[in-house]
PDB file of C-alpha atoms in Angstrom:
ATOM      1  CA  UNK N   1      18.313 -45.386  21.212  1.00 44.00           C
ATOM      2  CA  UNK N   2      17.579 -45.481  17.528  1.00 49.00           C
ATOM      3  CA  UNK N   3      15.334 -43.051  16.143  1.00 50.00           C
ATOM      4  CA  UNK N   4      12.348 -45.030  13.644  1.00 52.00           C
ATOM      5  CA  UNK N   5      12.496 -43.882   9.932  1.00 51.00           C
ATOM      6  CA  UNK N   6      10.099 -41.328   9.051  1.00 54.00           C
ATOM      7  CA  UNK N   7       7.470 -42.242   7.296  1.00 49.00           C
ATOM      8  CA  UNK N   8       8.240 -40.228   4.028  1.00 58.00           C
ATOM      9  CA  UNK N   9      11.291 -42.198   3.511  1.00 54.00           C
ATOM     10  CA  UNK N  10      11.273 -44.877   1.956  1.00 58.00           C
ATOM     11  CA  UNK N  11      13.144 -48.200   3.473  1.00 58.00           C
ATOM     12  CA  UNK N  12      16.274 -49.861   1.476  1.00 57.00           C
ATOM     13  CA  UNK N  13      15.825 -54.235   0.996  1.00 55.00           C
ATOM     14  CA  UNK N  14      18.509 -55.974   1.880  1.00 56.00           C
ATOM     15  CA  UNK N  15      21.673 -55.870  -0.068  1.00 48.00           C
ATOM     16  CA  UNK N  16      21.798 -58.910  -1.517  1.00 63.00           C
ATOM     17  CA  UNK N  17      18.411 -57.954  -3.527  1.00 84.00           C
ATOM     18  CA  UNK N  18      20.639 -54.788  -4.995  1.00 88.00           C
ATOM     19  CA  UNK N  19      23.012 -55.492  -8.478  1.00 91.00           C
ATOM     20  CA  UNK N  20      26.617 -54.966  -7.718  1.00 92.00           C
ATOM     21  CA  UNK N  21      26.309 -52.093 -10.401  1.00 93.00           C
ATOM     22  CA  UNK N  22      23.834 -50.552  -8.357  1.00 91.00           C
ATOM     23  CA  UNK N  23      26.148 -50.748  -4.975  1.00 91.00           C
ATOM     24  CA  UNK N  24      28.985 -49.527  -6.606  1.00 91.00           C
ATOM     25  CA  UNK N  25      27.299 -46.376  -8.426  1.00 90.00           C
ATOM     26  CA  UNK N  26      25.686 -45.538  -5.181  1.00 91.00           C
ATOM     27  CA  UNK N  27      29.345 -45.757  -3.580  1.00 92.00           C
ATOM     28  CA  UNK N  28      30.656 -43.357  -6.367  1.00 92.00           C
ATOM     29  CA  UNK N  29      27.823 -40.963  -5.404  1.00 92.00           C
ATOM     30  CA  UNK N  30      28.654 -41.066  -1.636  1.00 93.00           C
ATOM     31  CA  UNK N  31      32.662 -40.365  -2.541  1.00 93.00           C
ATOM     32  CA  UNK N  32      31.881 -37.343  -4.595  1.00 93.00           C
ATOM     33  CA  UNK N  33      29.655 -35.925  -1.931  1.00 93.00           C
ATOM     34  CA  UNK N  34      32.222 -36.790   0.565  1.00 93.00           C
ATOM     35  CA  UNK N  35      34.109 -33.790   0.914  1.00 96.00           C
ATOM     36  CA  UNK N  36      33.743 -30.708   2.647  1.00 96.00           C
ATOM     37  CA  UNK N  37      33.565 -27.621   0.120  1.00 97.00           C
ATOM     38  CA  UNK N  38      31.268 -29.823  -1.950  1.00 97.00           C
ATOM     39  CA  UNK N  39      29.013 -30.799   0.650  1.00 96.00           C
ATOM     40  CA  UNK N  40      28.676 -26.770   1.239  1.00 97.00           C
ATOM     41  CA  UNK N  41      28.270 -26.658  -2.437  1.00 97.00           C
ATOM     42  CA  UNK N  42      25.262 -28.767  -2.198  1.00 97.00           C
ATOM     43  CA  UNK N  43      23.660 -27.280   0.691  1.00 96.00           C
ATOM     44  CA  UNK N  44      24.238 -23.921  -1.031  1.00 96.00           C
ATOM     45  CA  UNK N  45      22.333 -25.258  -4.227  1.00 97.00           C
ATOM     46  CA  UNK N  46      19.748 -26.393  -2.544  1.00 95.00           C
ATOM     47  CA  UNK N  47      19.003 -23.104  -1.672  1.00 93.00           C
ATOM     48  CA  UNK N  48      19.529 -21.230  -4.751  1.00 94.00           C
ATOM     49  CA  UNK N  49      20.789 -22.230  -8.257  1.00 96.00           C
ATOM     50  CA  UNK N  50      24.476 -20.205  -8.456  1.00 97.00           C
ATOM     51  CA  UNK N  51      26.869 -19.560 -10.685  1.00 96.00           C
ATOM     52  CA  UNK N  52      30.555 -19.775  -9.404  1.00 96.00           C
ATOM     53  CA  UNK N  53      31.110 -16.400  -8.593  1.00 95.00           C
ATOM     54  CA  UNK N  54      28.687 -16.640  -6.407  1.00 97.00           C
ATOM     55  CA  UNK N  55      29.554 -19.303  -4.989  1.00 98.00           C
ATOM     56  CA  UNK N  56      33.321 -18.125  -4.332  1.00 97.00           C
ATOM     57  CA  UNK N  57      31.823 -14.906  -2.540  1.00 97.00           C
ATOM     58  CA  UNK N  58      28.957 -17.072  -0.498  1.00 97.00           C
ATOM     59  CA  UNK N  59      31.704 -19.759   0.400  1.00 97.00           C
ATOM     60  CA  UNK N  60      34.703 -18.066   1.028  1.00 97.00           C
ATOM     61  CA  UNK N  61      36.899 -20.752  -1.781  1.00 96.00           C
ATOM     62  CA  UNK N  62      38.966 -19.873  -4.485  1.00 97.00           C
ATOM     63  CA  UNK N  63      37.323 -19.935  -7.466  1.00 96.00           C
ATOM     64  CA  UNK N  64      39.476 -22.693  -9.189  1.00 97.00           C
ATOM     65  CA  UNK N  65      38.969 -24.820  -6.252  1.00 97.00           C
ATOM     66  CA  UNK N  66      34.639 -24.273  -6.875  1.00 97.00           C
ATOM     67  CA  UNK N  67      35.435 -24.949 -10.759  1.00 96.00           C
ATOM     68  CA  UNK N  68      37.347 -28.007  -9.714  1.00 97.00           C
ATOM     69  CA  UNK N  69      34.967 -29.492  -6.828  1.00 98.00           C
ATOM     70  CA  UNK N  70      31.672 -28.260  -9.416  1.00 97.00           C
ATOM     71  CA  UNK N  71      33.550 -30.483 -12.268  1.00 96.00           C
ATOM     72  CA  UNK N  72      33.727 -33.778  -9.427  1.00 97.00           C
ATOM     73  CA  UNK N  73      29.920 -32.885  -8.658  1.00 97.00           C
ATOM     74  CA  UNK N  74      29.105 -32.732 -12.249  1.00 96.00           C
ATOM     75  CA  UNK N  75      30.716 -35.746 -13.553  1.00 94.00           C
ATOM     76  CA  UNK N  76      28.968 -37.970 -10.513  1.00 94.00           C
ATOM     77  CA  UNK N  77      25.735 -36.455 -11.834  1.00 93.00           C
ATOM     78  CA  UNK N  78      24.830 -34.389  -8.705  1.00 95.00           C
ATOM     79  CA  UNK N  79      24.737 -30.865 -10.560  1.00 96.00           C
ATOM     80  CA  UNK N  80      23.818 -29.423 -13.890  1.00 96.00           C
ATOM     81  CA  UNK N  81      25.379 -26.294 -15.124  1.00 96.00           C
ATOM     82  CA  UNK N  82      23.379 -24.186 -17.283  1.00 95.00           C
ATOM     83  CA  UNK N  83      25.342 -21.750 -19.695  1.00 94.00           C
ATOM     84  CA  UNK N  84      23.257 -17.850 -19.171  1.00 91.00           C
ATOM     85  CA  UNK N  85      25.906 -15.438 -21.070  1.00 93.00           C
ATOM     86  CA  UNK N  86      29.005 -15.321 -19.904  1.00 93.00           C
ATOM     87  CA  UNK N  87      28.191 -17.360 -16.613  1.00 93.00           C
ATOM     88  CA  UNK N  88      27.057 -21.122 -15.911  1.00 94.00           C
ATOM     89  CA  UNK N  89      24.359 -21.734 -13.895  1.00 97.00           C
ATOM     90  CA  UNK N  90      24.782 -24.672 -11.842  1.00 97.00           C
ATOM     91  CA  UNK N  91      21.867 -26.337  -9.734  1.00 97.00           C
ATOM     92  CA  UNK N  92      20.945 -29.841  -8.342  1.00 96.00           C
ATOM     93  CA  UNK N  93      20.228 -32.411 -10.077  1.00 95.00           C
ATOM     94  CA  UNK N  94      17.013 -33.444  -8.029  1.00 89.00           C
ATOM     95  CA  UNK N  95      16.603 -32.971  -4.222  1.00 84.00           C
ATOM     96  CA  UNK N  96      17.416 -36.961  -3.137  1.00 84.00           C
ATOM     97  CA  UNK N  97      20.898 -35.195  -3.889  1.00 83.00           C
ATOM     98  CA  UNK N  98      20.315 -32.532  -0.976  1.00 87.00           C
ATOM     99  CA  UNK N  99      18.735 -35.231   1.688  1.00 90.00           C
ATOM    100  CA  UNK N 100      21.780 -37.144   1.668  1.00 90.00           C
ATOM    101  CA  UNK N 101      23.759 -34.293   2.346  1.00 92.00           C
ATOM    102  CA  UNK N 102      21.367 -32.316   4.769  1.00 92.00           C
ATOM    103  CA  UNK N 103      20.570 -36.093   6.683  1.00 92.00           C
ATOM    104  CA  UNK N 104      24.229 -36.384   6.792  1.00 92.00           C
ATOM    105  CA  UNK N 105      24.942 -33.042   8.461  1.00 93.00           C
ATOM    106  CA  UNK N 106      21.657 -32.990  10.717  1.00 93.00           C
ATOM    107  CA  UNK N 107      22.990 -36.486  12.152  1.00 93.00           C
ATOM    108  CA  UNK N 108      26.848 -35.087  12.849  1.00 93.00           C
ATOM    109  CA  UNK N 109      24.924 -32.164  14.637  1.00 92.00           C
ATOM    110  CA  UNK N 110      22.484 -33.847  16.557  1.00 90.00           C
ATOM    111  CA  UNK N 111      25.970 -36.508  17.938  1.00 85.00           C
ATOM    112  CA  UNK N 112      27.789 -33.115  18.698  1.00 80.00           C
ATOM    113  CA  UNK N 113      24.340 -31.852  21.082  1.00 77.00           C
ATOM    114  CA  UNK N 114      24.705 -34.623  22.951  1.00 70.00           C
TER     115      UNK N 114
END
């Protein structure tokens, strides 16, 4: 049974009513966020702003691997990086970021209760 939209949400128009250019950024968004380590990133950010250190200790990744999957996240505009001394603050870029992520994990875990 299909659960209704929530009311807070609101409802795409049909495709055909979106530019291509539109499409195909939103497709670039969804294949940056579509790995694992940066999907924790984003949940973690949505949290707290981190730099990568923390990040390494929080996530249990090597820290070039956070550098790298922070520069993919970056470049497809989902995170900012902030320079405080030595460090680099790095934080979402708004929170439609962290819905698709947190509506995409809260769907895989409601499939897997049933």
């Amino acid at each position: 049974m299909a659960v209704p939209h929530s009311v807070d949400r609101p409802t795409a128009t049909r495709a055909e009513h979106r530019p291509v250019h539109t499409l195909t950024a939103a497709g670039d968004l969804l294949r940056a966020l579509a790995a694992p380590v940066r999907i924790a990133i984003v949940l973690e950010l949505r949290a707290h702003d981190r730099c990568v250190h923390e990040l390494v200790e929080t996530l249990g990744v090597a820290q070039p691997l956070i550098s790298q999957h922070l520069r993919v996240l970056k470049s497809a505009g989902v995170v900012n990086g902030e320079r405080h001394g030595r460090e680099v603050v790095y934080r979402l870029v708004d929170e439609h970021l962290s819905h698709i992520v947190v509506d995409a994990v809260a769907h895989v875990e409601e499939g897997a209760a049933k």
